[in-house]
XYZ file of C-alpha atoms in Angstrom:
736
model
C 0.106 0.120 0.044
C 1.010 3.469 -0.698
C 1.137 6.070 1.616
C -0.837 8.927 1.117
C -2.550 11.651 2.051
C -5.021 10.198 5.122
C -8.841 11.029 4.808
C -8.605 11.008 8.308
C -6.594 12.054 11.335
C -3.737 11.589 13.126
C -3.575 7.651 13.590
C -2.620 5.058 11.303
C -2.373 0.953 11.608
C -3.800 -1.422 14.515
C -2.789 -4.346 17.315
C -3.399 -7.968 17.599
C -4.124 -10.229 20.544
C -2.508 -12.581 21.687
C -4.031 -16.373 21.154
C -6.169 -17.601 24.647
C -7.937 -13.935 24.898
C -11.380 -14.363 26.920
C -10.727 -18.389 27.375
C -13.686 -20.827 27.881
C -16.268 -18.050 26.580
C -18.584 -19.269 24.748
C -19.051 -16.014 22.220
C -15.856 -15.247 20.141
C -13.764 -12.748 21.242
C -13.302 -9.589 18.750
C -9.517 -9.422 19.914
C -8.751 -12.702 19.031
C -6.648 -13.075 15.803
C -4.574 -15.878 14.907
C -3.802 -14.982 11.597
C -1.787 -16.402 9.607
C 0.211 -14.480 6.671
C 2.713 -16.802 5.437
C 2.557 -20.853 4.663
C 2.890 -23.919 7.303
C 6.177 -24.146 8.513
C 8.334 -27.278 7.934
C 11.144 -29.262 9.271
C 14.078 -25.875 9.631
C 15.981 -25.543 6.748
C 19.845 -26.407 7.096
C 22.164 -23.827 7.073
C 23.376 -25.089 3.416
C 19.266 -24.519 2.945
C 18.070 -23.353 -0.769
C 17.692 -19.555 0.167
C 14.913 -19.295 -2.450
C 12.702 -21.990 -1.122
C 9.533 -20.633 -0.997
C 8.964 -21.844 2.792
C 11.421 -18.824 3.342
C 9.111 -16.465 2.188
C 5.603 -14.792 3.371
C 3.275 -14.018 0.979
C 3.363 -9.856 0.087
C -0.426 -9.704 -0.284
C -1.305 -11.624 2.616
C 1.568 -9.724 4.664
C 0.076 -6.846 3.942
C -3.492 -7.925 5.120
C -2.265 -8.501 8.307
C -0.829 -4.698 8.566
C -4.242 -3.973 7.934
C -5.431 -6.059 11.280
C -2.773 -4.095 13.421
C -4.564 -1.037 12.416
C -8.264 -2.415 13.694
C -6.633 -3.627 16.432
C -5.701 -0.574 17.490
C -9.433 0.392 17.815
C -9.579 -2.140 20.901
C -6.662 -0.664 22.464
C -7.736 1.869 25.360
C -4.561 3.076 25.464
C -5.815 5.357 22.721
C -8.186 8.033 23.261
C -11.499 6.376 22.654
C -11.901 8.812 19.239
C -9.087 7.484 18.320
C -10.000 4.048 18.221
C -12.898 4.725 16.412
C -10.450 6.671 13.601
C -8.303 3.485 13.305
C -11.465 1.189 13.102
C -12.337 3.414 9.893
C -9.160 3.849 8.870
C -9.015 0.462 8.514
C -11.974 0.344 6.271
C -10.210 3.158 3.909
C -7.142 0.185 4.262
C -9.349 -2.247 3.407
C -10.897 -0.741 0.347
C -7.172 0.047 -1.318
C -6.368 -2.934 -0.769
C -9.597 -4.658 -2.867
C -9.058 -1.691 -5.552
C -5.140 -2.315 -5.841
C -4.263 -5.775 -4.629
C -7.330 -7.946 -5.039
C -8.138 -6.649 -8.345
C -4.479 -7.112 -9.554
C -4.833 -10.349 -8.388
C -8.439 -10.956 -10.391
C -6.751 -9.585 -13.272
C -3.936 -11.268 -13.694
C -6.385 -14.909 -13.382
C -7.896 -13.329 -16.069
C -5.536 -13.342 -18.637
C -4.395 -16.938 -17.419
C -1.317 -15.695 -15.965
C -1.062 -18.542 -12.630
C 2.642 -17.640 -11.423
C 3.501 -17.296 -8.618
C 6.051 -15.069 -6.029
C 9.054 -15.817 -4.044
C 6.617 -17.479 -1.662
C 5.134 -20.584 -4.417
C 1.498 -19.842 -4.107
C -0.480 -19.123 -7.346
C -2.709 -16.501 -7.589
C -6.021 -18.155 -6.883
C -4.610 -19.636 -4.060
C -4.161 -15.884 -2.554
C -7.444 -14.575 -3.500
C -9.124 -17.419 -1.495
C -7.140 -17.043 1.396
C -7.547 -13.302 0.782
C -11.338 -14.396 1.052
C -11.282 -16.507 3.876
C -8.925 -13.717 6.122
C -10.777 -10.221 5.046
C -14.589 -11.848 5.468
C -13.689 -12.526 9.187
C -11.849 -9.591 10.234
C -14.482 -7.040 8.200
C -16.918 -9.407 10.252
C -14.873 -8.569 13.206
C -14.842 -5.116 12.921
C -19.000 -4.275 12.597
C -18.851 -6.289 15.963
C -16.253 -4.120 17.581
C -18.022 -0.648 16.594
C -21.583 -2.438 17.377
C -20.448 -3.862 21.013
C -17.602 -1.856 21.589
C -16.754 1.407 20.139
C -20.461 2.537 19.850
C -21.768 2.200 23.561
C -18.410 3.331 24.306
C -19.193 6.903 22.899
C -23.002 6.848 23.748
C -21.545 6.705 27.315
C -19.837 9.920 26.420
C -22.206 11.661 25.380
C -21.850 10.702 21.494
C -24.186 9.142 19.478
C -25.697 7.458 16.497
C -29.031 7.514 16.412
C -30.713 4.316 14.583
C -34.171 4.638 13.364
C -35.878 2.756 15.744
C -34.843 4.835 18.382
C -35.989 8.154 16.689
C -37.871 10.537 18.606
C -40.997 11.783 17.428
C -39.873 15.305 17.092
C -36.518 13.825 15.215
C -38.584 11.625 12.980
C -40.552 15.054 11.846
C -37.479 16.736 11.482
C -35.556 14.099 9.533
C -38.845 14.245 7.171
C -38.655 17.917 6.731
C -34.457 17.659 5.637
C -35.647 14.317 3.272
C -38.095 16.622 1.551
C -35.757 19.589 1.690
C -32.287 18.537 0.980
C -32.506 14.826 0.024
C -35.509 14.518 -2.379
C -34.120 17.079 -4.949
C -31.514 15.811 -5.408
C -31.948 11.832 -5.741
C -32.753 9.853 -8.867
C -34.415 6.836 -8.220
C -33.576 3.980 -11.491
C -36.653 1.737 -11.954
C -35.294 -1.813 -13.854
C -36.859 -2.198 -16.678
C -35.647 -2.997 -20.740
C -35.665 0.177 -21.034
C -33.839 1.096 -17.870
C -31.366 -1.311 -17.947
C -28.865 -1.532 -14.377
C -26.911 1.213 -13.596
C -23.105 1.980 -14.488
C -22.422 2.624 -10.497
C -19.192 4.964 -9.332
C -16.681 3.088 -7.258
C -17.614 3.093 -3.819
C -20.921 4.640 -3.475
C -23.437 4.224 -1.626
C -26.831 2.347 -3.568
C -29.827 0.983 -2.302
C -31.900 -2.178 -4.298
C -35.265 -1.737 -3.701
C -38.430 -4.058 -3.817
C -41.264 -2.456 -5.061
C -45.265 -4.093 -5.527
C -48.271 -2.379 -7.387
C -47.688 -0.228 -10.160
C -46.699 2.674 -11.645
C -48.011 6.318 -13.142
C -47.742 4.006 -16.591
C -49.225 0.904 -15.394
C -45.726 -0.573 -15.573
C -45.800 -3.492 -12.386
C -43.649 -2.989 -9.185
C -40.205 -4.878 -9.504
C -36.707 -3.468 -8.968
C -35.001 -0.130 -8.542
C -31.805 1.429 -7.363
C -31.224 4.260 -5.533
C -27.907 5.781 -5.778
C -27.626 7.869 -2.471
C -26.955 11.700 -3.825
C -22.649 11.757 -3.514
C -23.096 15.985 -2.644
C -24.275 15.301 0.686
C -22.579 14.163 3.587
C -23.199 10.523 4.956
C -23.629 11.122 8.252
C -25.647 14.629 9.793
C -26.134 15.790 13.046
C -29.136 16.416 14.862
C -29.986 20.068 15.788
C -28.817 20.311 19.509
C -32.724 21.309 20.663
C -33.649 17.752 19.495
C -30.861 16.064 21.087
C -31.282 14.384 24.497
C -29.308 17.105 27.194
C -25.671 16.074 27.653
C -25.983 14.488 24.027
C -24.374 15.128 20.278
C -26.358 13.010 18.141
C -26.151 12.166 14.857
C -28.322 10.003 11.698
C -26.891 8.346 9.077
C -27.911 9.316 5.510
C -28.357 5.599 4.759
C -31.560 5.646 7.310
C -33.336 8.943 5.952
C -32.848 6.875 3.066
C -34.201 4.336 3.923
C -37.256 5.642 6.567
C -38.658 7.857 3.148
C -37.914 5.771 0.325
C -41.408 4.691 -0.234
C -42.041 8.521 -0.357
C -39.808 7.986 -3.583
C -41.938 5.356 -5.346
C -45.705 7.409 -5.326
C -48.514 4.804 -5.407
C -46.275 1.856 -5.081
C -45.151 -0.210 -1.821
C -41.645 -0.960 -0.789
C -40.764 -3.995 0.011
C -37.311 -3.486 1.022
C -34.647 -1.429 0.948
C -30.957 -2.569 1.362
C -27.037 -0.528 1.270
C -24.888 -2.249 -0.844
C -21.673 -0.716 -2.144
C -19.770 -2.104 -4.459
C -15.965 -1.608 -4.709
C -14.149 -1.436 -8.538
C -10.511 -1.925 -9.982
C -9.385 1.445 -9.606
C -5.603 0.679 -10.347
C -3.742 2.958 -13.612
C -2.155 1.439 -16.715
C -0.749 3.217 -19.133
C 1.709 1.848 -21.446
C 4.526 4.093 -22.057
C 5.009 2.400 -25.899
C 1.625 3.825 -26.671
C 1.446 7.085 -24.959
C 2.450 10.566 -26.237
C 1.306 12.413 -23.911
C 1.204 11.672 -20.394
C -0.841 14.142 -18.743
C -3.489 13.316 -21.569
C -3.341 9.668 -20.912
C -3.786 10.449 -17.001
C -6.929 12.338 -17.467
C -8.586 9.918 -19.479
C -7.402 6.659 -17.338
C -9.047 9.061 -14.221
C -12.382 9.001 -15.523
C -12.376 5.395 -16.424
C -11.419 4.449 -12.606
C -14.630 5.258 -11.308
C -15.914 2.474 -13.455
C -13.210 -0.300 -13.642
C -14.214 -3.779 -12.666
C -15.842 -4.896 -10.062
C -14.166 -6.620 -7.266
C -16.185 -6.521 -3.556
C -19.767 -6.407 -3.882
C -20.378 -5.239 0.227
C -24.559 -5.201 1.122
C -26.098 -4.458 4.445
C -26.755 -8.325 6.572
C -30.511 -7.921 6.086
C -30.316 -8.344 2.306
C -32.016 -11.559 1.189
C -29.712 -13.662 -0.823
C -31.360 -13.367 -3.953
C -31.056 -9.791 -4.446
C -27.402 -9.968 -2.894
C -27.508 -12.920 -5.991
C -28.992 -10.522 -8.003
C -26.084 -7.704 -7.572
C -23.364 -10.847 -8.117
C -24.362 -11.386 -11.502
C -24.496 -7.976 -12.032
C -21.086 -7.107 -11.362
C -19.644 -10.653 -12.462
C -18.726 -11.283 -9.172
C -18.879 -14.734 -7.003
C -20.248 -15.268 -3.727
C -16.683 -14.998 -2.107
C -16.476 -11.502 -2.865
C -19.735 -10.546 -0.976
C -19.382 -9.277 2.070
C -22.453 -8.717 4.498
C -22.492 -6.019 6.993
C -23.993 -4.985 10.257
C -24.166 -1.661 9.739
C -22.983 1.553 6.929
C -21.805 -0.031 4.472
C -19.361 3.044 3.863
C -18.285 2.794 7.560
C -15.050 5.616 6.148
C -17.762 8.784 5.761
C -18.014 8.604 9.446
C -14.607 10.328 9.517
C -16.559 13.600 8.731
C -18.220 13.420 11.982
C -15.607 12.994 14.365
C -14.124 16.289 12.832
C -17.209 18.073 14.205
C -16.822 16.959 17.709
C -15.209 19.495 20.326
C -14.260 17.184 22.893
C -10.331 17.309 23.644
C -10.524 14.992 25.970
C -11.203 12.411 23.845
C -8.449 12.627 21.104
C -4.664 13.003 21.581
C -3.612 15.469 23.621
C -1.807 18.216 21.004
C 1.531 19.276 20.776
C 3.800 21.587 19.069
C 6.689 20.145 17.025
C 9.894 21.770 18.396
C 12.788 22.968 16.578
C 16.650 21.186 16.569
C 19.022 24.170 18.734
C 20.421 25.651 15.564
C 17.250 26.897 13.962
C 15.811 28.348 17.424
C 18.066 31.151 16.301
C 17.108 33.908 14.173
C 18.219 34.805 10.487
C 18.805 33.536 7.333
C 18.515 29.945 6.818
C 21.291 29.801 4.601
C 23.696 31.238 7.345
C 21.825 28.682 9.387
C 22.853 25.326 7.169
C 25.926 26.905 5.876
C 27.179 26.180 8.870
C 25.964 22.894 9.310
C 23.724 20.256 8.505
C 20.626 20.727 9.964
C 18.478 17.118 10.440
C 14.377 17.277 11.450
C 12.642 14.046 12.782
C 8.651 15.070 12.202
C 6.273 14.761 13.069
C 8.360 15.615 16.407
C 10.347 18.629 14.407
C 8.152 21.110 13.010
C 7.724 20.717 8.453
C 7.604 24.116 8.940
C 11.732 24.592 8.337
C 11.463 23.010 4.627
C 8.890 25.407 3.945
C 10.720 28.239 4.940
C 13.948 27.482 3.414
C 11.953 27.326 -0.262
C 9.897 30.596 0.983
C 12.930 32.583 1.441
C 14.670 31.198 -1.816
C 11.696 32.555 -3.757
C 12.455 36.232 -2.230
C 15.581 35.751 -2.095
C 17.477 38.640 -5.153
C 20.695 35.962 -5.151
C 18.711 32.710 -5.489
C 19.136 31.988 -8.919
C 17.398 28.173 -9.853
C 15.004 25.765 -8.040
C 14.254 22.574 -8.986
C 12.337 20.621 -6.805
C 10.681 16.998 -6.635
C 6.665 16.359 -6.024
C 5.369 13.360 -5.329
C 2.093 13.831 -2.919
C 1.845 17.849 -1.959
C -1.654 18.158 -0.976
C -4.357 20.499 -2.795
C -3.187 24.054 -1.101
C 0.554 23.691 -0.366
C 2.785 26.096 0.624
C 5.538 24.437 -1.161
C 3.891 24.696 -4.406
C 2.866 28.750 -3.602
C 6.640 29.487 -3.024
C 7.438 27.910 -6.063
C 4.856 29.773 -8.120
C 5.889 32.647 -6.573
C 9.924 31.660 -7.313
C 8.534 31.266 -10.945
C 6.813 34.735 -11.155
C 9.334 36.318 -9.747
C 11.519 35.485 -12.683
C 13.952 32.465 -11.642
C 14.713 29.492 -13.231
C 11.897 27.048 -11.175
C 11.693 23.461 -12.462
C 9.722 20.774 -11.092
C 9.105 17.652 -11.776
C 5.782 16.135 -10.796
C 4.928 12.666 -10.427
C 1.173 12.279 -12.475
C 1.225 8.473 -11.714
C 1.358 9.027 -7.475
C -1.800 6.844 -6.808
C -5.211 8.466 -5.765
C -3.113 11.468 -6.457
C -3.275 11.968 -10.081
C -5.753 14.715 -10.449
C -4.416 16.607 -7.941
C -0.890 16.533 -9.034
C -2.379 17.147 -12.796
C -3.761 20.568 -10.996
C -0.547 21.375 -9.816
C 1.166 21.089 -13.097
C -1.436 23.044 -14.956
C -0.631 25.721 -12.271
C 3.310 26.181 -12.176
C 3.334 25.950 -15.806
C 0.749 28.916 -15.841
C 3.506 30.788 -13.311
C 5.938 29.972 -15.637
C 8.015 27.119 -14.363
C 9.708 24.216 -16.678
C 7.548 21.130 -15.172
C 8.513 17.904 -16.263
C 6.412 14.347 -15.546
C 9.918 12.260 -14.771
C 10.689 8.828 -16.593
C 7.818 7.262 -18.430
C 8.280 3.802 -16.967
C 9.808 5.243 -13.414
C 8.158 6.971 -11.553
C 9.893 9.646 -9.235
C 9.754 8.515 -5.669
C 12.881 10.826 -4.877
C 12.305 13.870 -2.590
C 14.915 16.440 -3.176
C 15.080 19.759 -3.397
C 17.887 21.786 -5.410
C 19.050 25.766 -4.383
C 21.266 27.530 -6.908
C 22.175 30.646 -4.747
C 24.662 33.862 -5.912
C 27.067 34.478 -3.040
C 30.706 36.329 -2.523
C 32.211 33.452 -3.272
C 30.711 32.487 -5.994
C 27.388 30.114 -6.474
C 26.398 28.161 -3.868
C 23.922 24.760 -3.932
C 21.376 24.134 -1.223
C 19.555 21.136 -1.098
C 16.913 19.494 1.133
C 16.479 15.598 0.612
C 13.554 13.733 2.803
C 12.320 10.133 3.607
C 8.711 11.691 2.945
C 6.479 13.596 0.839
C 6.533 17.420 0.614
C 2.946 18.263 2.233
C 2.640 19.505 5.411
C -0.435 17.522 6.772
C 1.208 14.325 6.423
C 4.263 15.688 8.092
C 2.347 15.982 10.956
C 0.797 12.109 10.626
C 3.687 10.345 9.302
C 6.978 9.722 11.019
C 10.079 10.874 8.539
C 13.648 12.741 8.555
C 14.325 15.529 6.615
C 18.292 16.800 5.629
C 19.193 20.575 5.286
C 22.531 20.751 3.982
C 25.134 22.642 1.921
C 27.592 19.363 1.912
C 29.529 20.617 -1.616
C 29.212 16.785 -2.604
C 25.992 15.922 -1.661
C 24.650 18.886 -3.802
C 26.506 18.270 -6.241
C 25.096 14.636 -7.213
C 21.346 16.114 -6.067
C 22.223 18.659 -8.915
C 23.218 15.168 -11.368
C 20.017 12.975 -10.454
C 18.226 16.453 -11.565
C 19.912 16.419 -14.674
C 19.880 13.364 -15.299
C 15.474 13.351 -15.027
C 15.151 16.556 -17.137
C 17.577 15.469 -20.329
C 18.138 12.375 -22.002
C 21.585 11.278 -21.128
C 23.651 8.390 -19.898
C 23.716 7.875 -15.691
C 26.130 10.654 -14.667
C 28.798 9.731 -12.087
C 27.209 10.443 -8.431
C 29.504 10.419 -5.485
C 27.831 9.548 -2.682
C 24.574 9.766 -2.890
C 23.054 6.014 -4.175
C 20.083 6.132 -6.459
C 17.773 4.038 -7.960
C 17.703 2.062 -10.240
C 21.675 2.423 -10.854
C 23.157 1.260 -7.794
C 20.818 1.629 -4.635
C 20.156 -1.920 -4.809
C 23.791 -3.087 -5.244
C 25.191 -0.838 -2.481
C 22.843 -1.990 -0.324
C 23.080 -6.021 -0.627
C 27.187 -4.985 -0.635
C 26.595 -3.055 2.864
C 24.488 -6.273 4.468
C 27.413 -8.576 3.104
C 30.084 -6.203 4.501
C 28.431 -6.851 7.976
C 28.401 -10.463 7.313
C 32.239 -10.316 6.432
C 32.714 -9.402 9.531
C 30.602 -11.875 11.258
C 32.744 -14.696 9.851
C 36.252 -13.494 10.906
C 34.577 -13.318 14.104
C 33.707 -9.726 14.917
C 30.833 -7.353 16.463
C 28.390 -7.177 12.781
C 25.328 -5.318 13.471
C 22.433 -3.651 11.074
C 19.216 -2.353 11.984
C 16.580 -1.555 8.921
C 13.970 0.613 9.502
C 11.705 0.862 6.100
C 7.883 0.014 5.153
C 7.994 -2.452 3.830
C 10.579 -5.745 2.982
C 10.349 -8.034 0.316
C 12.379 -7.929 -2.860
C 13.988 -11.731 -2.759
C 17.965 -10.939 -3.207
C 17.569 -8.477 -0.443
C 15.689 -10.504 1.501
C 18.502 -13.641 0.342
C 21.290 -11.397 1.935
C 19.908 -10.588 4.957
C 19.355 -14.201 5.784
C 23.182 -15.159 4.571
C 23.672 -12.138 7.141
C 21.974 -14.086 9.596
C 23.893 -17.267 8.759
C 27.066 -15.689 9.102
C 25.828 -14.297 12.882
C 25.091 -10.757 11.987
C 22.120 -9.614 14.572
C 19.836 -7.769 12.112
C 17.567 -6.027 13.533
C 14.576 -5.069 10.791
C 11.823 -2.836 11.518
C 9.063 -2.553 9.240
C 5.601 -1.090 9.739
C 3.680 -2.970 7.398
C 4.432 -6.270 4.015
C 7.466 -8.386 5.166
C 8.554 -11.482 3.187
C 11.296 -12.536 5.379
C 10.225 -15.695 7.566
C 12.629 -15.042 10.813
C 13.441 -17.206 13.035
C 14.024 -20.401 10.937
C 17.827 -22.215 12.395
C 20.118 -22.361 10.560
C 18.967 -19.428 8.453
C 16.800 -16.888 10.440
C 17.145 -17.188 14.051
C 19.324 -13.363 14.322
C 17.126 -11.910 12.733
C 13.876 -9.895 14.863
C 11.230 -8.285 12.967
C 9.026 -5.776 14.527
C 5.983 -3.751 13.463
C 5.080 -0.337 15.613
C 1.787 0.835 15.169
C 0.932 3.981 17.290
C -0.432 6.965 16.682
C 1.956 8.406 14.196
C 1.955 6.219 11.078
C 5.921 4.881 11.108
C 7.012 6.425 7.167
C 11.149 6.684 8.048
C 13.364 4.603 5.866
C 16.956 4.572 8.148
C 19.953 2.377 7.615
C 21.886 1.376 10.178
C 25.369 -0.613 9.642
C 27.640 -1.811 12.399
C 30.225 -1.655 9.667
C 33.755 -2.678 11.609
C 33.260 -0.340 14.141
C 33.053 2.812 11.687
C 29.155 3.033 11.746
C 27.599 4.085 8.582
C 23.520 5.614 8.682
C 21.181 6.021 5.679
C 18.083 7.763 5.205
C 16.355 6.803 1.875
C 13.413 7.331 0.099
C 12.578 3.858 -0.795
C 11.060 0.965 0.677
C 12.660 -2.925 0.194
C 10.823 -3.717 -2.577
C 11.366 -4.500 -6.007
C 9.790 -1.486 -6.917
C 11.367 0.776 -5.074
C 14.238 -0.788 -6.273
C 13.986 -1.439 -9.999
C 11.796 0.613 -11.305
C 10.945 4.418 -9.411
C 14.122 6.905 -8.963
C 14.708 7.035 -5.511
C 17.518 8.774 -2.993
C 19.002 7.190 -0.242
C 21.898 9.282 1.646
C 24.040 9.688 4.411
C 24.001 10.831 7.744
C 27.596 12.489 6.647
C 27.621 14.465 10.062
C 28.735 12.246 13.282
C 26.426 13.578 15.982
C 23.253 13.757 13.576
C 23.890 10.103 12.685
C 24.256 9.302 15.990
C 21.284 10.524 17.080
C 19.676 8.746 14.425
C 21.012 5.172 16.024
C 19.292 6.291 19.251
C 16.654 7.100 17.819
C 16.091 3.412 15.956
C 17.440 1.926 19.752
C 14.052 3.573 21.471
C 11.682 1.777 18.623
C 13.614 -1.723 19.631
C 13.095 -1.547 23.007
C 9.685 -0.356 22.304
C 7.437 -2.391 24.229
C 3.977 -0.652 24.412
C 3.383 -0.158 20.385
C 5.503 -3.410 19.037
C 4.450 -6.470 17.378
C 6.942 -9.343 16.397
C 6.904 -10.845 13.381
C 6.820 -14.826 14.599
C 8.499 -18.265 12.287
C 4.451 -18.595 11.370
C 3.950 -15.441 10.104
C 1.512 -14.304 13.080
C 2.395 -10.810 14.935
C 2.625 -10.629 19.011
C 2.136 -7.977 20.750
C 4.899 -6.394 22.902
C 3.795 -5.815 26.551
C 5.785 -4.434 29.653
C 4.470 -7.081 32.123
C 6.723 -5.820 35.206
C 9.217 -3.770 33.126
C 8.890 -0.128 32.523
C 6.670 0.861 29.660
C 8.464 2.664 27.288
C 6.485 4.038 23.742
C 9.142 4.903 21.105
C 6.715 7.464 19.710
C 5.687 8.821 23.219
C 9.730 9.134 24.041
C 10.706 10.884 20.903
C 7.730 13.340 21.100
C 8.839 13.895 24.544
C 12.918 14.198 23.435
C 11.852 16.571 20.681
C 8.675 18.168 20.462
C 8.290 22.100 21.937
C 7.762 21.586 25.688
C 4.296 22.974 26.546
């Protein structure tokens, strides 16, 4: 799953309960989760094992699903404030939507093409789809159980209530009727199904109703079935006026309940025998053939329209929907029984997020904080002077993102700045970064922006940004057709007394002020001549057509990053074989690339202590005797989305610390433009090493990957509780 601007607030993934919770209970606990992402273990391989053996790899899609389950688990963790727990549950819905739109859709497309090839784990697409269906049905049912049995009652205890139709008071029913007649009736369009009104083409993830009718309409046609698409212009959750709420309560109703309650008014003279919510999830992946496209922007605009109507991959219906109607819908969307998900509640839970934003109950959210600044940024003066004096390292969100924005803003106004080059992957619709680039271009500076139009689900925003920058006079480049530009780079050329000087920002995350408050990332601001020249060369590659230039210090995908990562892992293994201390720490979002996994296996066999902090997908199987017993894999899931990509190597007592825009995935190593930069300042490198060690001792939000593919939540027990995110928040954020 790609990381993108959240439709939510400060939260991300989830947890998992230890086996044995609620032992002896007749009712399955909503917390129990023993799902395994991998294969059944067989006899442990010997030390000379074939490292391409499929039993040494977990399936990527099932590991991805495991991450989503860890997100769901946070909804049960009472260490989180109540509304943040609800937020985690809704984020699980959003994550699952994308999982079906992209990952499941991809597997179905692979099958449709007759491609039955398997990945490193040896599983065929059909087998993976069957396991996904089993796990997803189980976990989505569990999600609604958590909502109905745990979160909604807890919210009601705090004075927040979602009113169901059966519980409306007389005054509330009258208000709902008025709302329906004045706000819904004018914009809703019922569609009767008959030979002249075939089944409509419904938008991806839209809320709809299938209605059973009896009687004759105005034209004498016999009732049958109709489709009611809910108006997309209306909110899915509507707050009731305070005067209609029970004293001390904030109450809301679902749009779906309003439509259901008054569906009969849409079919005068007929009787509504049944009205049932449903939602279709479609394939939302976009494919552009580089050999057939002459204008990428135009091609993507066409693909964006098609995305709304891709082939169906999942059908959600309310659990009261009769089997014959559910079967009818499945046939319309050419889906099978395993693609049907019956839910006990609204089919579009993600839209509840809007209600959370309206609640003014700070005690039910995480305590707010003010991001801090490193000491060398706390004084007045030019950022150029500060960066010239020494490298600046920011750790977001504990440190503010504003220095990055301020540097570009200062560059836009500084008469000495001649040129600015910038990559943009995800920036947000109203971006200070883009505003400064526009100002600089209008001010006559040479502004070159490499915009990745194919950033998934941000394509439309990026097309709009490209047009805005071009209108301001900036040179806009769409990167390299076959390689997404995922690197996070800013390059500034400034004329000073001594001549031209370069200034650079390199980061692990996007130029997005909102996600910088929610995601953990590193930002390096530097005037180091070698690093700055390397960034300049990378920009030259992106804008020109020449061969790969010599890059001195920076690692650069798809050219040198993979090879050097393998070499650095092998270097640790060589030290271990000499009987010397060898240790590496890899922190990234995903670990799926087979050759990197094999390098880590060889390092473990040599005796290297390998600590891996992998937030999401991990295809490496730890703890296998003779292969990976020296590898420990943990996933940190908490208030902030762990997004940093940082790599530490002991290197025979001469430690190296690298930060990167790339994960340990095939796409990042071979199909994207990525950068990986060293922290050359020893104090900054030591600080990052200390940050990594904090994650390794986390016993509150840490999950350990087991040899069988399950994850076990760590608990403090009698030890002092340690939350890495809270520790870093205390260490770096501004003190209140």
